Short mmCIF file of C-alpha atoms in Angstrom, two decimals:
data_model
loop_
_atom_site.label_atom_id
_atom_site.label_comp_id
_atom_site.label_asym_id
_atom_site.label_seq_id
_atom_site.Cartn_x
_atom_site.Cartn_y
_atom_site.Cartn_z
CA UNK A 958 2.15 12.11 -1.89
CA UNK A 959 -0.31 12.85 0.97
CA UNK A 960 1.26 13.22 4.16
CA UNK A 961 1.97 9.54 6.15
CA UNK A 962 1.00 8.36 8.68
CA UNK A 963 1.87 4.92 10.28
CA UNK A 964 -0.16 2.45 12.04
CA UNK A 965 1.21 0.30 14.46
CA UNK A 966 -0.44 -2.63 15.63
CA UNK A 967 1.43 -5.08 18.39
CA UNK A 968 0.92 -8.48 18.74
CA UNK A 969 1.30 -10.64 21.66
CA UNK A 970 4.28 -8.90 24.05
CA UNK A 971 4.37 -5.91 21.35
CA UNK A 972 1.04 -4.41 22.50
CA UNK A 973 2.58 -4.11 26.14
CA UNK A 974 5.22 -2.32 25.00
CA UNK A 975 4.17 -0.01 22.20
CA UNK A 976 4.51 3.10 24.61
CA UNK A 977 8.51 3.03 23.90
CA UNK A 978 7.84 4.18 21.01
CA UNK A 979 7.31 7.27 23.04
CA UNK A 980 3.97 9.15 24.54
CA UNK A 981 1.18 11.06 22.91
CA UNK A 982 -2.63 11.39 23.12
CA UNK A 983 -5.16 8.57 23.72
CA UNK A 984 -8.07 8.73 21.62
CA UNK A 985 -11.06 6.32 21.96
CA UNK A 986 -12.55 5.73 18.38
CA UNK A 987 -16.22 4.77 17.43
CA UNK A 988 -16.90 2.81 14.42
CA UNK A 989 -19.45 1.44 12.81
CA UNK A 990 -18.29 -1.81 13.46
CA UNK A 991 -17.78 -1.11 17.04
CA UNK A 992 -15.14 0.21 19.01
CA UNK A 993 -11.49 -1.12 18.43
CA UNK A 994 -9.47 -3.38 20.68
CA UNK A 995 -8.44 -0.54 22.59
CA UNK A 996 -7.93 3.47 22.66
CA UNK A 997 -5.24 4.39 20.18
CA UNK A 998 -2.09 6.41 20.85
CA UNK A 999 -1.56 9.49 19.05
CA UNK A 1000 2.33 9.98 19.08
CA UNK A 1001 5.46 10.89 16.90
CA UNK A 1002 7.99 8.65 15.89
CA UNK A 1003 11.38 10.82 14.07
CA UNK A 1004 8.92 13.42 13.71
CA UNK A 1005 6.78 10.76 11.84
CA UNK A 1006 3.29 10.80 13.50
CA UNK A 1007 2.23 7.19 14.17
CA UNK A 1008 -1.26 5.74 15.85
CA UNK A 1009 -0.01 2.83 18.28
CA UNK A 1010 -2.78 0.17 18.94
CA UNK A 1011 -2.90 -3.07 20.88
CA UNK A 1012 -4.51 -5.60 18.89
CA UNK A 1013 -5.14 -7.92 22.20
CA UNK A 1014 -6.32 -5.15 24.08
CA UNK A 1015 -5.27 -3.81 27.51
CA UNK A 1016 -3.65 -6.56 29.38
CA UNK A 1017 -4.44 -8.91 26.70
CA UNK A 1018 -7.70 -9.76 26.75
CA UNK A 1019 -8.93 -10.25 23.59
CA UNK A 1020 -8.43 -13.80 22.10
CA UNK A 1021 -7.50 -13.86 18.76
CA UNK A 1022 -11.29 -14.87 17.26
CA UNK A 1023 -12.63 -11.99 19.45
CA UNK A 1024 -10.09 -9.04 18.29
CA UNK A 1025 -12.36 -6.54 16.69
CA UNK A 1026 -10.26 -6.56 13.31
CA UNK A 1027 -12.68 -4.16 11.04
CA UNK A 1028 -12.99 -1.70 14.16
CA UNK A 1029 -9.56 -1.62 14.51
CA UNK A 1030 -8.48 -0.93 10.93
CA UNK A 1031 -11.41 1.40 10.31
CA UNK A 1032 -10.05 3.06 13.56
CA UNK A 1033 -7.26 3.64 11.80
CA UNK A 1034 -7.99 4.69 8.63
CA UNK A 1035 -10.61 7.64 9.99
CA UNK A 1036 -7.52 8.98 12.23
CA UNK A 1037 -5.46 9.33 8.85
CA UNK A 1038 -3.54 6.48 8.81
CA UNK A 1039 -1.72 5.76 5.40
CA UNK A 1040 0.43 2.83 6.54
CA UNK A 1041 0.36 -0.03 8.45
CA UNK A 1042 3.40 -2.20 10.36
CA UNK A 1043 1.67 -5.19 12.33
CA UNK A 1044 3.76 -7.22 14.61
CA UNK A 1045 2.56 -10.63 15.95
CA UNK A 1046 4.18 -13.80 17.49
CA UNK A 1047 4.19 -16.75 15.64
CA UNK A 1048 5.81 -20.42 15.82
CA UNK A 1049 8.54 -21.45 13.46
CA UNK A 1050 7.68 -24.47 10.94
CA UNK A 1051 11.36 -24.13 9.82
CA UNK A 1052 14.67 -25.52 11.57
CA UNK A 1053 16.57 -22.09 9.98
CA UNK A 1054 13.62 -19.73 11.58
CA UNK A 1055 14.65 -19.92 14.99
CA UNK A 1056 13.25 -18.12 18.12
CA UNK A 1057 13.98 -14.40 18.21
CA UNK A 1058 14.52 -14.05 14.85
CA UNK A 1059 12.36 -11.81 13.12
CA UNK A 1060 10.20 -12.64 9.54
CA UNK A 1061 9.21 -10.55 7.08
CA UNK A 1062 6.39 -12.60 5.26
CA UNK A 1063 5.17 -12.29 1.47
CA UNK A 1064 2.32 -14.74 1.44
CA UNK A 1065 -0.20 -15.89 3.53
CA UNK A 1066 -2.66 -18.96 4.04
CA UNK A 1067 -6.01 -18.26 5.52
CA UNK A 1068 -7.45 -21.10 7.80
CA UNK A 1069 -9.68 -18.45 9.90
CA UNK A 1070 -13.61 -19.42 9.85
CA UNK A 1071 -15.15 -17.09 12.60
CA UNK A 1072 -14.09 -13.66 11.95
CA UNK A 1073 -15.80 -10.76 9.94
CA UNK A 1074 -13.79 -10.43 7.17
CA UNK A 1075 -14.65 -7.64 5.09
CA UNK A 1076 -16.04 -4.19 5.14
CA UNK A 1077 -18.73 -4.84 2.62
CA UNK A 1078 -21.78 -6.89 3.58
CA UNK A 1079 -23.89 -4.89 1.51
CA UNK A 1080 -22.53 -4.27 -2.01
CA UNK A 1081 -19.96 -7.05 -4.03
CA UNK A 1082 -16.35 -5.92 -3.32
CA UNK A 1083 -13.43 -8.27 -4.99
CA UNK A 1084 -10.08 -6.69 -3.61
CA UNK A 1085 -7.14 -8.35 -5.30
CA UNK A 1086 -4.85 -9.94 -2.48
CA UNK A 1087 -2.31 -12.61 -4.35
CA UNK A 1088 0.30 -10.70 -2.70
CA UNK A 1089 -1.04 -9.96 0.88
CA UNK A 1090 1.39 -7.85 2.22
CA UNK A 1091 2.32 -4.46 0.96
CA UNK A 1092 5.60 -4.80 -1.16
CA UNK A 1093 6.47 -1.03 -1.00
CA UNK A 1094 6.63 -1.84 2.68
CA UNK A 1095 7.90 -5.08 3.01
CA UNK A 1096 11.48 -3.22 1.07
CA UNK A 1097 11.21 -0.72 3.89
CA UNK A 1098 11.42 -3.09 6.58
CA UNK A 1099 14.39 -4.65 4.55
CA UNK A 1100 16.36 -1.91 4.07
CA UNK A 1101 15.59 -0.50 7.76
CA UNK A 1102 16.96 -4.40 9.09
CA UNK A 1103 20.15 -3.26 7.23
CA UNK A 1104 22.89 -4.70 9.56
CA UNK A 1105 20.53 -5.47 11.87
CA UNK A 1106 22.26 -7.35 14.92
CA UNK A 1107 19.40 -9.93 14.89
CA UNK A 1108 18.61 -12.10 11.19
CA UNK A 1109 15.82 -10.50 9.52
CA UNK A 1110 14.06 -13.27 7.09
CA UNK A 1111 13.27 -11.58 4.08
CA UNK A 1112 9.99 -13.92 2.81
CA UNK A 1113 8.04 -16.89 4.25
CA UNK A 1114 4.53 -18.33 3.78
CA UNK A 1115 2.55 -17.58 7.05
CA UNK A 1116 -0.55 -20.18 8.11
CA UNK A 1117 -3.08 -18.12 10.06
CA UNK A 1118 -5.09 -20.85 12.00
CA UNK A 1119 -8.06 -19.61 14.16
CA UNK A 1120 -6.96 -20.76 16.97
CA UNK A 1121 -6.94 -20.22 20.32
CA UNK A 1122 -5.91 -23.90 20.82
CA UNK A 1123 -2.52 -24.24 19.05
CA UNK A 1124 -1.81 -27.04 16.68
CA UNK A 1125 -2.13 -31.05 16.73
CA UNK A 1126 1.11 -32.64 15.69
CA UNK A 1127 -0.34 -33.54 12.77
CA UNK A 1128 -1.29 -30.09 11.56
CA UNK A 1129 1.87 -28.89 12.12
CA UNK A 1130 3.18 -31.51 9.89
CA UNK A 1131 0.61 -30.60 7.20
CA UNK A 1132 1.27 -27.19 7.22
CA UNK A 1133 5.50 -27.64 6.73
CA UNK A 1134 4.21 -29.96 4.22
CA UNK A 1135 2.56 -26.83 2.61
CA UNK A 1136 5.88 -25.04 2.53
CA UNK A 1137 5.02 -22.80 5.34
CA UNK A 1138 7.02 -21.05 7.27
CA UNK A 1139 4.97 -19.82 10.33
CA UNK A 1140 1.78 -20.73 12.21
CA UNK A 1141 0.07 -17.70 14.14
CA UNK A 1142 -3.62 -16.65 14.62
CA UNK A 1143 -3.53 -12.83 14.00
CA UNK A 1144 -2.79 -11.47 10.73
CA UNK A 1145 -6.55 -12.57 8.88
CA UNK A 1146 -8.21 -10.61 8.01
CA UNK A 1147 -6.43 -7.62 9.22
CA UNK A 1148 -4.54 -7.93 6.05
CA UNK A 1149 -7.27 -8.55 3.84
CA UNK A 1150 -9.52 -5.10 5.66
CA UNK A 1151 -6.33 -3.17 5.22
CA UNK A 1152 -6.27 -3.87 1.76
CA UNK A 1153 -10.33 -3.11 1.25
CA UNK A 1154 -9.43 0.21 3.72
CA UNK A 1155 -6.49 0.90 0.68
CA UNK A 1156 -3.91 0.66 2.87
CA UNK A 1157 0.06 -0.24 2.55
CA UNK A 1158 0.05 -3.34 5.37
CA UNK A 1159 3.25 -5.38 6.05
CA UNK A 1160 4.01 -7.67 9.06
CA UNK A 1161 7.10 -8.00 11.36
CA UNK A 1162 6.73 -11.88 12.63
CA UNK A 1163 8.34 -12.36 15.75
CA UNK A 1164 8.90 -16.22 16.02
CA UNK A 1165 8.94 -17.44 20.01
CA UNK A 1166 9.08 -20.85 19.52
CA UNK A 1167 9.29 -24.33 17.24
CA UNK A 1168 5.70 -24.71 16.49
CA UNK A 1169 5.23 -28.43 17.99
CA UNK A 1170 6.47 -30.80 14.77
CA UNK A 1171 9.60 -29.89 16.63
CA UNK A 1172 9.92 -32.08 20.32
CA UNK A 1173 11.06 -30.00 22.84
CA UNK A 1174 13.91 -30.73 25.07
CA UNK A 1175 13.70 -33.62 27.42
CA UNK A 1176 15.30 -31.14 29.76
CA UNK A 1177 12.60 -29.19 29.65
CA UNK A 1178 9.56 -29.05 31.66
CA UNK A 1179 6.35 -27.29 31.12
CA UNK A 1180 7.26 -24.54 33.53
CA UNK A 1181 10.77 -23.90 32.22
CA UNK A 1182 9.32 -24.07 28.40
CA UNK A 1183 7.24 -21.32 28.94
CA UNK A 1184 9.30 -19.30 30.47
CA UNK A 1185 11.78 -20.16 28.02
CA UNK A 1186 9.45 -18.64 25.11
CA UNK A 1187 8.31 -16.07 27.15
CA UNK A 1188 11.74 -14.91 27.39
CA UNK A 1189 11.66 -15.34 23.47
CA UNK A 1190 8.61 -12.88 23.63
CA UNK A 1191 10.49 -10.16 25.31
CA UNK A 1192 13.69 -10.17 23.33
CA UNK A 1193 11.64 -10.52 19.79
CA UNK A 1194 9.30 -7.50 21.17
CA UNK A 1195 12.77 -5.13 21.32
CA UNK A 1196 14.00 -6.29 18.22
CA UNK A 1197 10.53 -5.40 16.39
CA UNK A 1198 10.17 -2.18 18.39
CA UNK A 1199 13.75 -1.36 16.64
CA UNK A 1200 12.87 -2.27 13.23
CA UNK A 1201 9.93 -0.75 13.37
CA UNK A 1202 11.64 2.47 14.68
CA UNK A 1203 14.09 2.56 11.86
CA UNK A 1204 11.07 1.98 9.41
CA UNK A 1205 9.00 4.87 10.12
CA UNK A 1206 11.17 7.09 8.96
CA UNK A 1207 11.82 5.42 5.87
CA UNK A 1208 8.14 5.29 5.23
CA UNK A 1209 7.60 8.81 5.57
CA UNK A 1210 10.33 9.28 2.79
CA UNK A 1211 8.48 7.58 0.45
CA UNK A 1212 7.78 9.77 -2.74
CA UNK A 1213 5.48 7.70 -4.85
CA UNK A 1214 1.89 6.70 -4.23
CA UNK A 1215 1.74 2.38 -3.78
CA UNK A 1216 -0.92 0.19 -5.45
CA UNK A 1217 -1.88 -0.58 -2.35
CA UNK A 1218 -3.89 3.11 -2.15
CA UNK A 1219 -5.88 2.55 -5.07
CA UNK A 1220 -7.10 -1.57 -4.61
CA UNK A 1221 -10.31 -0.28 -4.51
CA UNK A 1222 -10.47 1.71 -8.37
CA UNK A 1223 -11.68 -1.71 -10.07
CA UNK A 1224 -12.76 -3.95 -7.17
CA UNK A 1225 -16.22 -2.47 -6.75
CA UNK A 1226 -18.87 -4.56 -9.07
CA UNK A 1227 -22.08 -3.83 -7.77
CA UNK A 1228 -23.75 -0.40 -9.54
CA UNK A 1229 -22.88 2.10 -6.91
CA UNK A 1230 -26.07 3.82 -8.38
CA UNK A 1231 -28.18 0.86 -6.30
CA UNK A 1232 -26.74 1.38 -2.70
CA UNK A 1233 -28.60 2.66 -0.05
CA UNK A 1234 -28.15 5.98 1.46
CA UNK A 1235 -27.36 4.53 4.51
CA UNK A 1236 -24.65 2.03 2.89
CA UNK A 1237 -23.06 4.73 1.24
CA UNK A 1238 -23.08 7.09 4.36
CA UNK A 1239 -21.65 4.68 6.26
CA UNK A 1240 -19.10 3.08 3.70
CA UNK A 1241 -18.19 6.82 3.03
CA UNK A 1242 -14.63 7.07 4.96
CA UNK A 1243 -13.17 4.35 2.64
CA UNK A 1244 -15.36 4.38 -0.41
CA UNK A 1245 -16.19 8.08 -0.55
CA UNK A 1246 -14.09 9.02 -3.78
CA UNK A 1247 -15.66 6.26 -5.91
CA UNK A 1248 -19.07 7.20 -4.87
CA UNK A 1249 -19.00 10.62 -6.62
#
């Protein structure tokens, strides 16, 4: 196949810390959605290169309804990415998915209501996303967690709420109710735009707490909690950073193209013989083979 290269995008803690994964050159991006949530770091990884972006922005900034997803996966895309590992904190709906483990998620439930979510205002565009997350990748990140010293969670149905208040009681009982297994704010609609961009996406999950159907200990007041899951924050940030370090390797090994690079072949409905000149110009970086 074409040569790799992986995105990374870091979550809350993550995005601080995505320079271990070793220097390289800053390049700001314009897009026509904006610019992304930050410059992105061109670097290698095992020889692999990588482009290492902070979702939040520098020193976290950007709330999760204000993150400029379709900058920062068109960002992406126009510097060559081919793959995509996200990493995000989350809170555990699940007694057995305790803090610091790590999740590796195969569905997803979309509660967002006030974010962009797709690249194609202008022309009808039905990706198919029943499984959200790249399953080529998702069996990378298993295989690299092989004997991993931290449990790796292979599965798990992830509720992405809007957010940035977290959950009432109640909705955290209606969402275990659901079968869930996490409750975070971040990964819609990156997913869905990496999909319509035709790229392999997969999450790492990095659980920092009980999401609140869970009482915290009496022991425990609000100044020691947080600092309790901030300390979560830290040690799930270096186990990602590992994981993900083992991955990129593996992806770059990969020797057969993934579904993933071709969702676009019989989403497109509208007749592409109707666009504008301007639609297609600018649609041109992701749609430009299937425009002739």
């Amino acid at each position: 196949m074409s040569r790799v290269m992986v995105g990374v995008i870091g979550g809350t803690g993550l995005g601080e810390a995505l320079g271990a994964l070793g220097g390289g050159e800053l390049r700001e991006v314009d897009t026509p959605y904006g610019r992304p949530s930050g410059p992105i770091t061109l670097a290698e990884v095992a020889g692999v290169p990588v482009a290492l972006l902070a979702r939040h922005g520098e020193g976290h900034l950007k709330n999760p309804s204000t993150v400029p997803y379709r900058a920062n996966i068109w960002a992406l895309k126009s510097l060559g990415v081919t793959h995509v590992l996200a990493s995000g904190a989350v809170g555990s709906l699940r007694e057995e998915v305790a803090p610091r483990h790590l999740v590796i998620p195969d569905q997803v439930i979309d509660k967002t209501h006030r974010r962009p979510g797709t690249f194609f205002d202008d022309l009808a565009v039905h990706v198919e996303f029943a499984n959200p997350f790249c399953s080529t990748l998702r069996n990378v990140l298993v295989k690299a967690g092989t004997g991993f010293p931290t449990r790796i969670h292979q599965g798990g149905t992830y509720v992405c709420m809007e957010g940035p208040q977290f959950s009432t009681r109640a909705e955290s009982e209606l969402h275990r109710s659901w079968g869930a297994s996490l409750i975070g704010m971040t990964v819609m609609p990156e997913a869905k735009l990496a999909r319509e961009a035709e790229l392999c996406y997969a999450l790492v999950a990095l659980p920092t707490d009980y999401d609140c159907w869970k009482p915290h200990p009496a022991s425990l007041d609000q100044a020691r909690l947080i600092e309790e899951i901030l300390g979560n924050v830290k040690a799930a940030t270096q186990n990602a950073l590992e994981l993900v370090r083992r991955a990129v390797p593996l992806v770059a090994a990969l020797d057969k193209p993934c579904s993933c690079q071709s969702a676009l072949a019989l989403a497109i409905w509208s007749d592409r013989s109707r666009l504008a000149p301007d639609v297609k110009e600018r649609l041109r970086p992701i749609l430009g083979r299937y425009l002739g």
